[in-house]
Coordinates of C-alpha atoms in Angstrom, one line a residue:
Chain A
X261 CA -13.8 2.1 22.1
X262 CA -14.1 -1.5 23.4
X263 CA -17.2 0.2 26.1
X264 CA -19.1 0.1 22.6
X265 CA -19.1 -3.0 21.5
X266 CA -22.4 -4.5 23.0
X267 CA -23.9 -0.7 21.4
X268 CA -21.8 -1.3 18.3
X269 CA -23.3 -5.1 17.8
X270 CA -26.3 -3.8 18.0
X271 CA -25.8 -1.4 15.6
X272 CA -25.0 -3.5 13.0
X273 CA -27.4 -6.4 14.4
X274 CA -30.3 -3.4 13.3
X275 CA -28.8 -3.2 10.1
X276 CA -28.9 -7.1 9.3
X277 CA -32.8 -6.7 10.3
X278 CA -32.9 -4.2 8.2
X279 CA -31.8 -6.2 5.1
X280 CA -34.5 -8.9 6.4
X281 CA -37.0 -6.7 5.8
X282 CA -36.3 -5.5 2.1
X283 CA -35.6 -9.3 1.2
X284 CA -38.5 -11.2 3.0
X285 CA -38.9 -13.3 0.1
X286 CA -35.0 -14.5 0.7
X287 CA -35.8 -15.0 4.6
X288 CA -38.4 -16.9 4.0
X289 CA -36.1 -19.3 1.6
X290 CA -34.0 -19.6 4.4
X291 CA -36.8 -20.7 6.5
X292 CA -37.6 -23.1 4.0
X293 CA -35.1 -25.0 2.8
X294 CA -34.5 -26.5 6.3
X295 CA -38.2 -27.8 6.1
X296 CA -37.8 -28.9 2.3
X297 CA -35.0 -31.6 3.3
X298 CA -37.0 -32.9 6.6
X299 CA -39.7 -33.8 4.6
X300 CA -38.1 -35.1 1.8
X301 CA -36.4 -37.2 4.3
X302 CA -39.2 -38.0 6.2
X303 CA -41.4 -38.9 3.4
X304 CA -39.6 -40.2 0.8
X305 CA -36.5 -41.5 2.0
X306 CA -38.0 -42.5 5.6
X307 CA -38.2 -45.8 7.3
X308 CA -36.1 -48.7 6.8
X309 CA -33.4 -47.2 8.4
X310 CA -32.8 -50.0 11.2
X311 CA -34.3 -47.7 13.5
X312 CA -36.7 -48.7 16.6
X313 CA -40.0 -46.5 16.3
X314 CA -40.8 -44.1 13.9
X315 CA -38.2 -42.9 12.0
X316 CA -39.5 -39.2 12.1
X317 CA -38.8 -39.5 15.4
X318 CA -35.5 -40.2 15.1
X319 CA -35.1 -37.8 12.1
X320 CA -36.0 -34.8 13.4
X321 CA -33.6 -34.6 16.2
X322 CA -31.0 -35.3 13.3
X323 CA -32.3 -32.7 11.0
X324 CA -32.2 -29.7 13.3
X325 CA -29.1 -30.7 14.3
X326 CA -27.7 -30.9 10.8
X327 CA -29.7 -27.4 9.4
X328 CA -27.6 -25.6 12.6
X329 CA -24.4 -26.9 11.3
X330 CA -25.0 -26.0 7.8
X331 CA -25.6 -23.3 8.9
X332 CA -21.7 -21.8 8.5
X333 CA -22.6 -21.9 5.2
X334 CA -24.8 -19.2 5.4
X335 CA -23.1 -17.4 7.8
X336 CA -19.7 -17.8 5.7
X337 CA -21.3 -16.5 2.5
X338 CA -22.7 -12.8 4.3
X339 CA -19.8 -12.7 5.7
X340 CA -17.8 -13.2 2.2
X341 CA -20.1 -10.6 0.8
X342 CA -20.1 -8.4 2.9
X343 CA -15.9 -7.8 3.4
X344 CA -15.7 -7.1 0.1
X345 CA -18.3 -4.2 -0.1
X346 CA -17.5 -1.0 -0.1
X347 CA -19.1 -0.2 3.3
X348 CA -16.4 -1.9 5.3
X349 CA -13.4 0.2 4.8
X350 CA -16.4 2.9 5.8
X351 CA -16.7 0.4 9.3
X352 CA -13.2 0.2 9.5
X353 CA -12.0 4.0 9.2
X354 CA -15.0 4.4 11.8
X355 CA -14.3 5.1 16.0
X356 CA -16.1 2.1 16.4
X357 CA -15.4 -1.1 18.2
X358 CA -13.8 -2.9 15.4
X359 CA -15.2 -6.8 16.8
X360 CA -18.6 -5.5 16.4
X361 CA -18.8 -6.1 12.3
X362 CA -18.3 -9.9 13.5
X363 CA -20.5 -10.3 16.7
X364 CA -23.5 -7.8 15.0
X365 CA -23.7 -10.9 12.0
X366 CA -23.3 -13.5 15.2
X367 CA -26.4 -12.0 16.4
X368 CA -28.2 -11.5 13.6
X369 CA -27.7 -14.9 12.2
X370 CA -28.7 -16.5 16.4
X371 CA -31.4 -14.9 15.5
X372 CA -32.4 -16.0 12.3
X373 CA -31.4 -19.8 13.4
X374 CA -33.7 -19.2 16.5
X375 CA -36.3 -18.6 14.2
X376 CA -35.5 -21.5 11.9
X377 CA -35.8 -24.0 15.2
X378 CA -39.0 -22.8 16.1
X379 CA -40.4 -23.4 12.1
X380 CA -38.6 -26.8 12.1
X381 CA -39.9 -27.5 15.4
X382 CA -43.7 -26.5 14.2
X383 CA -43.5 -28.8 11.0
X384 CA -41.9 -31.2 13.2
X385 CA -44.7 -31.2 15.4
X386 CA -47.2 -31.2 12.3
X387 CA -46.2 -34.7 10.6
X388 CA -45.8 -36.4 14.1
X389 CA -43.0 -35.7 16.1
X390 CA -43.5 -36.5 19.7
X391 CA -41.5 -34.6 22.5
X392 CA -41.8 -37.3 25.4
X393 CA -39.0 -35.5 28.1
X394 CA -40.4 -32.2 30.0
X395 CA -40.6 -28.8 28.7
X396 CA -37.0 -28.2 30.8
X397 CA -36.0 -30.7 28.4
X398 CA -37.2 -29.0 25.8
X399 CA -35.1 -25.7 26.2
X400 CA -32.4 -27.7 26.9
X401 CA -32.4 -29.1 24.1
X402 CA -32.8 -25.8 21.8
X403 CA -29.9 -24.4 24.1
X404 CA -28.1 -27.2 23.0
X405 CA -28.7 -27.2 19.1
X406 CA -27.6 -23.3 19.2
X407 CA -24.7 -23.5 20.8
X408 CA -24.0 -25.8 18.0
X409 CA -25.1 -23.1 15.6
X410 CA -22.9 -20.6 17.4
X411 CA -20.3 -22.5 17.2
X412 CA -20.6 -22.9 13.5
X413 CA -21.0 -18.9 12.9
X414 CA -17.5 -18.6 13.9
X415 CA -16.2 -21.0 12.5
X416 CA -18.3 -19.3 9.0
X417 CA -16.9 -16.0 9.9
X418 CA -13.4 -17.2 10.1
X419 CA -13.7 -19.1 6.9
X420 CA -14.8 -16.3 5.1
X421 CA -12.1 -14.4 6.3
X422 CA -9.9 -17.0 4.8
X423 CA -11.1 -17.6 1.9
X424 CA -12.2 -13.5 1.3
X425 CA -14.1 -14.2 -2.0
X426 CA -17.5 -15.4 -2.6
X427 CA -16.2 -17.8 -4.9
X428 CA -14.4 -19.7 -2.6
X429 CA -17.1 -20.1 -0.4
X430 CA -18.5 -22.8 -3.1
X431 CA -15.6 -25.4 -2.4
X432 CA -16.1 -24.8 1.9
X433 CA -20.1 -26.1 0.6
X434 CA -18.8 -29.3 -1.0
X435 CA -17.0 -30.3 1.9
X436 CA -19.6 -29.7 4.5
X437 CA -22.2 -31.6 2.6
X438 CA -20.3 -35.1 3.2
X439 CA -19.1 -34.0 6.6
X440 CA -23.1 -32.9 7.6
X441 CA -23.8 -36.6 6.3
X442 CA -21.4 -38.4 8.0
X443 CA -23.2 -38.3 11.3
X444 CA -26.2 -39.8 12.6
X445 CA -29.0 -37.3 11.1
X446 CA -30.7 -39.6 9.4
X447 CA -28.9 -43.3 10.4
X448 CA -27.7 -45.1 12.9
X449 CA -23.9 -45.6 12.9
X450 CA -24.8 -49.4 13.5
X451 CA -25.7 -48.9 10.0
X452 CA -22.6 -48.2 9.3
X453 CA -19.3 -50.3 8.7
X454 CA -17.5 -50.0 11.5
X455 CA -14.6 -47.4 11.2
X456 CA -16.7 -45.2 9.5
X457 CA -19.6 -45.4 12.2
X458 CA -17.1 -45.4 15.1
X459 CA -15.6 -41.6 12.8
X460 CA -19.2 -40.7 12.7
X461 CA -19.9 -40.7 17.0
X462 CA -17.0 -38.7 16.7
X463 CA -19.1 -35.8 15.0
X464 CA -20.4 -32.4 16.7
X465 CA -23.5 -32.9 14.8
X466 CA -23.6 -36.4 15.7
X467 CA -23.4 -35.8 19.0
X468 CA -26.0 -32.6 19.6
X469 CA -28.4 -35.2 17.6
X470 CA -27.7 -37.9 19.9
X471 CA -28.1 -35.8 22.9
X472 CA -31.5 -34.2 22.0
X473 CA -33.0 -37.7 21.1
X474 CA -32.1 -38.0 24.9
X475 CA -33.8 -35.3 26.0
X476 CA -36.5 -36.4 23.6
X477 CA -37.1 -39.4 25.0
X478 CA -36.5 -41.3 22.3
X479 CA -35.5 -44.9 22.8
X480 CA -31.9 -45.4 23.4
X481 CA -29.7 -45.8 20.4
X482 CA -26.4 -45.0 21.8
X483 CA -23.9 -48.1 21.7
X484 CA -21.4 -49.0 23.8
X485 CA -18.7 -46.4 22.3
X486 CA -16.9 -43.9 24.5
X487 CA -18.4 -41.3 22.7
X488 CA -22.1 -42.5 22.3
X489 CA -22.0 -43.1 25.6
X490 CA -20.8 -39.5 26.3
X491 CA -22.9 -37.9 23.8
X492 CA -24.2 -34.6 26.2
X493 CA -20.7 -33.7 27.4
X494 CA -20.1 -33.9 23.8
X495 CA -22.8 -31.7 22.4
X496 CA -21.0 -29.2 24.6
X497 CA -17.6 -29.7 24.8
X498 CA -17.2 -29.4 20.5
X499 CA -19.1 -26.5 20.0
X500 CA -17.1 -24.8 23.1
X501 CA -14.0 -25.6 22.0
X502 CA -15.0 -24.3 18.1
X503 CA -16.0 -21.2 19.9
X504 CA -12.6 -21.4 21.5
X505 CA -11.3 -21.8 18.7
X506 CA -12.4 -19.7 16.2
X507 CA -13.7 -16.8 17.8
X508 CA -10.4 -15.1 18.7
X509 CA -8.8 -16.3 15.1
X510 CA -12.0 -15.1 13.9
X511 CA -11.5 -11.8 15.6
X512 CA -7.9 -10.9 15.4
X513 CA -8.0 -11.7 12.0
X514 CA -10.7 -8.6 11.5
X515 CA -8.8 -6.4 13.1
X516 CA -5.5 -7.3 10.9
X517 CA -7.3 -6.7 7.6
X518 CA -5.1 -4.2 5.9
X519 CA -1.8 -5.2 7.2
Chain B
X244 CA -0.1 25.7 14.7
X245 CA 0.5 21.8 13.7
X246 CA -0.3 20.2 10.1
X247 CA -3.0 18.6 9.6
X248 CA -1.6 15.8 7.5
X249 CA 2.4 14.8 7.8
X250 CA 3.7 12.1 5.9
X251 CA 7.6 11.1 6.2
X252 CA 9.6 8.4 4.5
X253 CA 6.9 5.9 4.0
X254 CA 6.7 2.9 1.8
X255 CA 4.2 0.0 2.0
X256 CA 5.6 -2.8 0.0
X257 CA 3.0 -5.3 -1.9
X258 CA 5.2 -8.8 -1.9
X259 CA 8.0 -7.0 -4.1
X260 CA 6.1 -4.8 -5.5
X261 CA 6.8 -1.0 -4.1
X262 CA 3.1 1.0 -3.3
X263 CA 4.9 3.7 -1.7
X264 CA 8.5 4.3 -2.0
X265 CA 9.0 7.0 0.3
X266 CA 6.4 9.3 0.4
X267 CA 6.5 12.5 1.7
X268 CA 3.6 15.2 2.2
X269 CA 2.7 17.8 4.9
X270 CA -1.0 19.7 4.9
X271 CA -1.8 22.6 6.1
X272 CA -4.9 22.8 8.3
X273 CA -8.2 24.2 6.5
X274 CA -6.3 24.0 3.2
X275 CA -7.1 21.4 0.5
X276 CA -4.2 19.2 -1.0
X277 CA -4.4 17.7 -4.2
X278 CA -2.3 14.3 -5.0
X279 CA -2.1 14.1 -8.2
X280 CA -1.2 11.6 -10.5
X281 CA -1.7 8.4 -12.5
X282 CA -3.3 4.9 -12.2
X283 CA -1.4 3.0 -9.8
X284 CA 0.8 5.5 -8.8
X285 CA 0.1 4.5 -4.9
X286 CA -2.4 7.5 -4.9
X287 CA -5.1 5.2 -2.9
X288 CA -2.6 3.1 -1.2
X289 CA -1.8 6.7 0.6
X290 CA -4.9 7.6 1.4
X291 CA -6.1 3.9 2.4
X292 CA -2.9 4.2 5.1
X293 CA -3.6 7.7 6.1
X294 CA -7.1 6.8 6.5
X295 CA -5.9 4.1 9.4
X296 CA -7.2 1.2 6.7
X297 CA -4.3 -0.2 5.5
X298 CA -0.9 -0.3 7.5
X299 CA 2.4 0.8 6.6
X300 CA 5.7 -0.7 6.4
X301 CA 7.7 2.1 6.9
X302 CA 8.0 5.6 7.5
X303 CA 5.9 8.0 10.3
X304 CA 2.1 8.8 9.3
X305 CA 0.5 11.6 11.6
X306 CA -3.6 12.7 11.1
X307 CA -5.2 15.8 13.2
X308 CA -1.7 15.4 15.2
X309 CA -2.0 11.5 16.3
X310 CA -0.1 8.9 14.7
X311 CA -2.3 6.4 12.2
X312 CA -0.2 3.3 13.5
X313 CA -0.4 3.7 17.6
X314 CA -3.7 5.5 17.8
X315 CA -5.7 4.5 15.2
X316 CA -8.9 5.3 17.0
X317 CA -7.7 8.9 17.2
X318 CA -7.7 9.3 14.4
X319 CA -11.1 7.8 12.9
X320 CA -12.2 10.0 15.2
X321 CA -11.1 12.7 13.2
X322 CA -11.4 11.4 10.0
X323 CA -13.9 11.6 6.9
X324 CA -13.5 9.0 4.0
X325 CA -14.4 9.2 0.4
X326 CA -13.4 6.0 -1.2
X327 CA -13.1 5.5 -4.7
X328 CA -16.0 2.9 -4.1
X329 CA -19.0 4.4 -2.8
X330 CA -19.0 2.9 1.3
X331 CA -22.7 2.9 1.9
X332 CA -24.8 0.4 2.5
X333 CA -25.9 -0.2 -1.0
X334 CA -29.0 -2.1 -0.1
X335 CA -30.5 0.2 3.1
X336 CA -31.8 3.6 2.0
X337 CA -29.8 6.9 2.5
X338 CA -31.7 7.9 6.0
X339 CA -31.0 4.6 7.4
X340 CA -27.1 4.8 6.2
X341 CA -26.5 8.0 7.7
X342 CA -28.2 7.4 11.0
X343 CA -26.5 3.7 11.1
X344 CA -23.3 5.4 10.9
X345 CA -24.1 8.0 13.1
X346 CA -24.9 5.7 16.2
X347 CA -22.1 4.2 15.2
X348 CA -20.2 7.5 15.7
X349 CA -21.8 7.5 19.1
X350 CA -23.8 10.1 18.5
X351 CA -26.5 8.9 20.5
X352 CA -30.0 7.1 18.7
X353 CA -31.5 10.6 18.4
X354 CA -28.9 12.9 17.3
X355 CA -27.6 10.2 14.6
X356 CA -31.3 10.5 13.5
X357 CA -31.7 14.4 13.3
X358 CA -27.9 14.6 12.2
X359 CA -28.9 12.0 9.2
X360 CA -31.6 14.3 8.2
X361 CA -29.9 17.7 8.4
X362 CA -27.3 15.7 6.2
X363 CA -29.8 14.4 3.3
X364 CA -30.9 18.3 3.2
X365 CA -27.9 19.3 2.9
X366 CA -26.9 16.8 -0.2
X367 CA -29.9 17.4 -1.5
X368 CA -31.5 14.4 -0.7
X369 CA -34.2 14.6 1.4
X370 CA -36.6 12.8 -0.4
X371 CA -34.9 9.9 -1.5
X372 CA -36.8 8.1 1.3
X373 CA -36.7 4.8 1.2
X374 CA -35.8 4.5 -1.9
X375 CA -32.2 2.3 -1.9
X376 CA -29.3 3.2 -2.1
X377 CA -28.3 0.6 -5.2
X378 CA -30.9 1.9 -7.3
X379 CA -29.3 6.2 -7.2
X380 CA -28.2 8.0 -9.9
X381 CA -24.1 8.2 -9.4
X382 CA -24.1 11.3 -8.5
X383 CA -26.5 10.5 -6.2
X384 CA -24.7 8.1 -4.1
X385 CA -21.4 9.4 -4.3
X386 CA -23.6 12.1 -2.4
X387 CA -24.7 10.2 0.4
X388 CA -21.3 8.9 0.6
X389 CA -19.3 12.0 0.9
X390 CA -22.8 12.8 3.7
X391 CA -21.9 9.8 5.7
X392 CA -18.1 11.3 5.6
X393 CA -19.4 14.3 7.1
X394 CA -21.3 13.3 10.3
X395 CA -19.1 14.1 13.0
X396 CA -17.8 17.4 11.0
X397 CA -14.3 16.0 10.3
X398 CA -11.0 17.8 10.8
X399 CA -9.7 16.1 8.1
X400 CA -11.5 14.9 5.4
X401 CA -10.0 12.2 2.4
X402 CA -11.7 12.0 -0.8
X403 CA -10.2 9.5 -3.2
X404 CA -10.9 10.4 -6.9
X405 CA -13.8 11.7 -5.9
X406 CA -15.4 12.0 -9.1
X407 CA -14.2 9.5 -11.4
X408 CA -17.3 8.3 -13.1
X409 CA -19.5 10.5 -12.9
X410 CA -21.0 12.8 -15.9
X411 CA -20.2 16.4 -15.6
X412 CA -22.8 17.5 -13.4
X413 CA -22.3 14.8 -10.9
X414 CA -18.4 16.3 -10.9
X415 CA -19.8 19.9 -10.8
X416 CA -22.1 18.8 -8.1
X417 CA -19.3 17.3 -5.6
X418 CA -17.3 20.3 -6.4
X419 CA -19.2 22.8 -5.1
X420 CA -19.6 20.3 -1.9
X421 CA -15.9 20.2 -1.3
X422 CA -15.6 23.9 -1.9
X423 CA -18.3 24.8 0.4
X424 CA -16.5 22.2 3.0
X425 CA -13.3 24.0 2.9
X426 CA -14.8 27.4 3.9
X427 CA -15.9 25.6 7.0
X428 CA -12.3 25.2 7.9
X429 CA -12.2 21.0 7.2
X430 CA -8.5 20.1 5.5
X431 CA -9.3 18.2 2.5
X432 CA -7.3 15.8 1.0
X433 CA -7.5 15.1 -2.6
X434 CA -6.7 12.4 -4.9
X435 CA -7.2 13.0 -8.6
X436 CA -6.6 12.0 -11.8
X437 CA -8.3 14.9 -13.2
X438 CA -5.2 17.7 -13.6
X439 CA -8.7 20.4 -14.3
X440 CA -9.6 18.8 -10.5
X441 CA -6.8 19.9 -9.0
X442 CA -6.5 23.2 -10.7
X443 CA -9.7 24.4 -9.4
X444 CA -10.2 23.2 -6.2
X445 CA -6.4 22.3 -4.6
X446 CA -4.5 25.0 -2.4
X447 CA -1.2 23.1 -3.0
X448 CA -0.8 19.9 -5.4
X449 CA 2.1 17.0 -5.0
X450 CA 2.7 14.8 -8.3
X451 CA 2.8 11.2 -7.5
X452 CA 4.4 8.9 -9.8
X453 CA 5.7 5.4 -8.8
X454 CA 4.2 6.0 -5.2
X455 CA 6.6 8.9 -4.1
X456 CA 6.2 13.1 -4.8
X457 CA 8.3 13.8 -7.6
X458 CA 6.8 17.8 -7.3
X459 CA 5.3 19.8 -5.0
X460 CA 3.7 23.6 -5.3
X461 CA 0.7 25.6 -6.1
X462 CA -1.0 25.0 -9.9
X463 CA 1.1 27.9 -10.9
X464 CA 4.2 26.9 -9.3
X465 CA 4.2 23.8 -11.5
X466 CA 3.1 25.4 -13.9
X467 CA 6.1 28.1 -14.1
X468 CA 8.4 25.0 -13.1
X469 CA 7.9 23.4 -16.5
X470 CA 9.5 25.5 -19.4
X471 CA 6.9 28.4 -18.4
X472 CA 4.7 29.9 -21.2
X473 CA 3.4 28.6 -24.6
X474 CA 2.7 29.7 -27.9
X475 CA -0.8 28.2 -29.3
X476 CA -1.4 28.8 -33.1
X477 CA -4.7 27.5 -34.6
X478 CA -4.6 26.9 -38.1
X479 CA -7.6 27.3 -41.2
X480 CA -5.6 24.4 -42.9
X481 CA -4.3 21.3 -41.1
X482 CA -2.3 19.9 -44.0
X483 CA 0.5 22.9 -42.8
X484 CA 0.4 22.0 -39.4
X485 CA 3.6 20.0 -40.1
X486 CA 5.1 23.3 -42.2
X487 CA 4.1 25.5 -39.1
X488 CA 6.0 23.3 -36.6
X489 CA 9.2 23.3 -38.1
X490 CA 8.4 27.6 -38.1
X491 CA 8.5 27.8 -34.0
X492 CA 11.4 27.7 -31.7
X493 CA 11.4 25.2 -29.3
X494 CA 9.5 21.6 -29.5
X495 CA 6.3 21.7 -30.6
X496 CA 3.6 19.6 -30.3
X497 CA 0.6 19.0 -33.1
X498 CA -2.6 18.8 -32.2
X499 CA -4.5 17.6 -35.5
X500 CA -7.9 17.7 -34.3
X501 CA -8.0 20.8 -33.2
X502 CA -5.9 22.3 -35.7
X503 CA -3.3 23.6 -33.3
X504 CA 0.7 24.0 -33.0
X505 CA 1.8 24.5 -29.5
X506 CA 5.2 25.2 -28.8
X507 CA 7.4 26.8 -25.6
X508 CA 8.6 30.2 -25.4
X509 CA 10.8 32.2 -23.2
X510 CA 9.8 36.0 -24.4
X511 CA 6.3 36.2 -24.9
X512 CA 6.5 39.2 -26.7
X513 CA 9.4 38.8 -28.7
X514 CA 7.9 35.0 -29.4
X515 CA 5.1 36.7 -30.9
X516 CA 6.0 38.9 -33.4
X517 CA 8.6 35.9 -34.7
X518 CA 5.7 33.9 -35.2
X519 CA 3.4 36.5 -37.1
X520 CA 6.5 37.4 -39.3
X521 CA 7.7 33.6 -39.8
X522 CA 3.9 33.1 -40.2
X523 CA 3.6 35.6 -43.2
X524 CA 6.8 34.8 -44.8
X525 CA 5.7 31.4 -45.3
X526 CA 2.6 32.1 -46.0
X527 CA 0.5 30.6 -44.1
X528 CA -3.0 32.1 -43.0
X529 CA -3.7 31.6 -38.9
X530 CA -7.1 31.6 -37.0
X531 CA -5.7 32.0 -33.8
X532 CA -2.7 33.0 -32.2
X533 CA -2.3 33.3 -28.2
X534 CA 0.5 32.7 -25.4
X535 CA -0.6 31.5 -22.4
X536 CA 0.4 29.3 -19.6
X537 CA 0.9 25.5 -19.6
X538 CA -1.9 23.5 -18.5
X539 CA -1.4 21.4 -15.6
X540 CA -1.6 18.6 -18.4
X541 CA 1.1 19.3 -20.5
X542 CA 3.2 19.9 -16.8
X543 CA 1.7 16.4 -15.6
X544 CA 2.9 14.7 -18.4
X545 CA 6.1 16.7 -18.6
X546 CA 6.6 16.1 -14.6
X547 CA 5.7 11.7 -15.5
X548 CA 8.1 11.5 -18.3
X549 CA 10.9 13.2 -16.9
X550 CA 10.6 10.8 -13.8
X551 CA 10.3 8.2 -16.0
X552 CA 13.4 8.8 -18.0

């Protein structure tokens, strides 16, 4: 059965794509919401954050990382809704690879996020975001952002299975926002109280945002702390650790449904 | 020939509540077996265990010759499941659903497509096009669900309350489909709360209550088990029902709506003449008088009451 993981996962991805085709408005809303946040923070709250150079250059990498992290909610909601549908029983009573339901979800969400990144980068460009790094650096940045999304995706799948009911997703959503904002997405840690700034630097979102800023060739905002100095290492290590923890947990939990 | 389903001493607990309490069941190949029981008797739990969706705590379950616990993959290859709730993707169309399931049964893309068309044709859904399943009528949804359960022509088909929530027309459609399947040699396990359904479709019936089988046999055997024949007396005048009930032998039941008194009898002919005489003597005019086998409803109430006592 396990020989069918990829085929079956692709079938499940196609299922999600078919859902998109039937709900184009939902897809567009999903793409527009982060753009709206970006514009809001860029124009309404922008400026005066103690950042050298244009705020938009600082903000956009942070917003990209934040959007990837917030993907956790979308995944979690989609998985809980799916698990509460009757069709899951049919999948589970069929001789398909049991992980395909989850892996298919992860493919579809990654596709959606890649599309979302493209749109945000386009909008960022339109409002004057400068990319001073090379093309290779840009690819590297996109790769790191998607890696963060991938980690959040599996955390989301696992949390969805722990929560079980769509109603409980709200509780997680409430927690996701402060965690997202306790990062350097909008402001430098130096502008925060010392203890808070230190915590913020260890946030996976901060690590990815800082690394993307570095790749973009934005004047260095990192302070002397270990986490800030090694942001690139953390931007790779954090997601890998999260995936290493949540992927097996999620898959084994899915297999144990019904025990 | 081995049996299609063998369930021996199966227990399943949820916390301190016992859903299956030593369930035993044997279903011969190519037959329809009805599992009859009230709500909460453990019917759905039993089906979910047999269909590899739920793991039992104790006992042995073999379906199509394979153990559901250790050979779940082999079992899944050989079963179809029609659960209580539509197990199809409601956002997608009928064909999209069947094609997706066909791919997941590893038929290959082309075969999955042709199989989907065959099944849509067979279940009279060919003209549904791209319409999302959530816009289907209850009967259509059930037929699609049934079609999805038959993609690989399963050896064993589980139908968990297949007609619950359907109107009479939808029910008749599902019954017709089940009958045609049995002709093709599929073993069917059917759970139902409707005695008529078990009576109509099942070769053998297991009556389940509180997670175990309390009676098993053909519909006729079960009917014979509970006191044999009954006499029904229908009156013109509902006011005399109580009087007639006191005239009849045994414990009579009164149905005011149908103006009918019903009582168990042992000797058919003697009961008939005695009743006619008693009615005459009392000056009661009967509209109808008949002797019949008990309905499964009566059997069921009798058995579950007996079990509770």
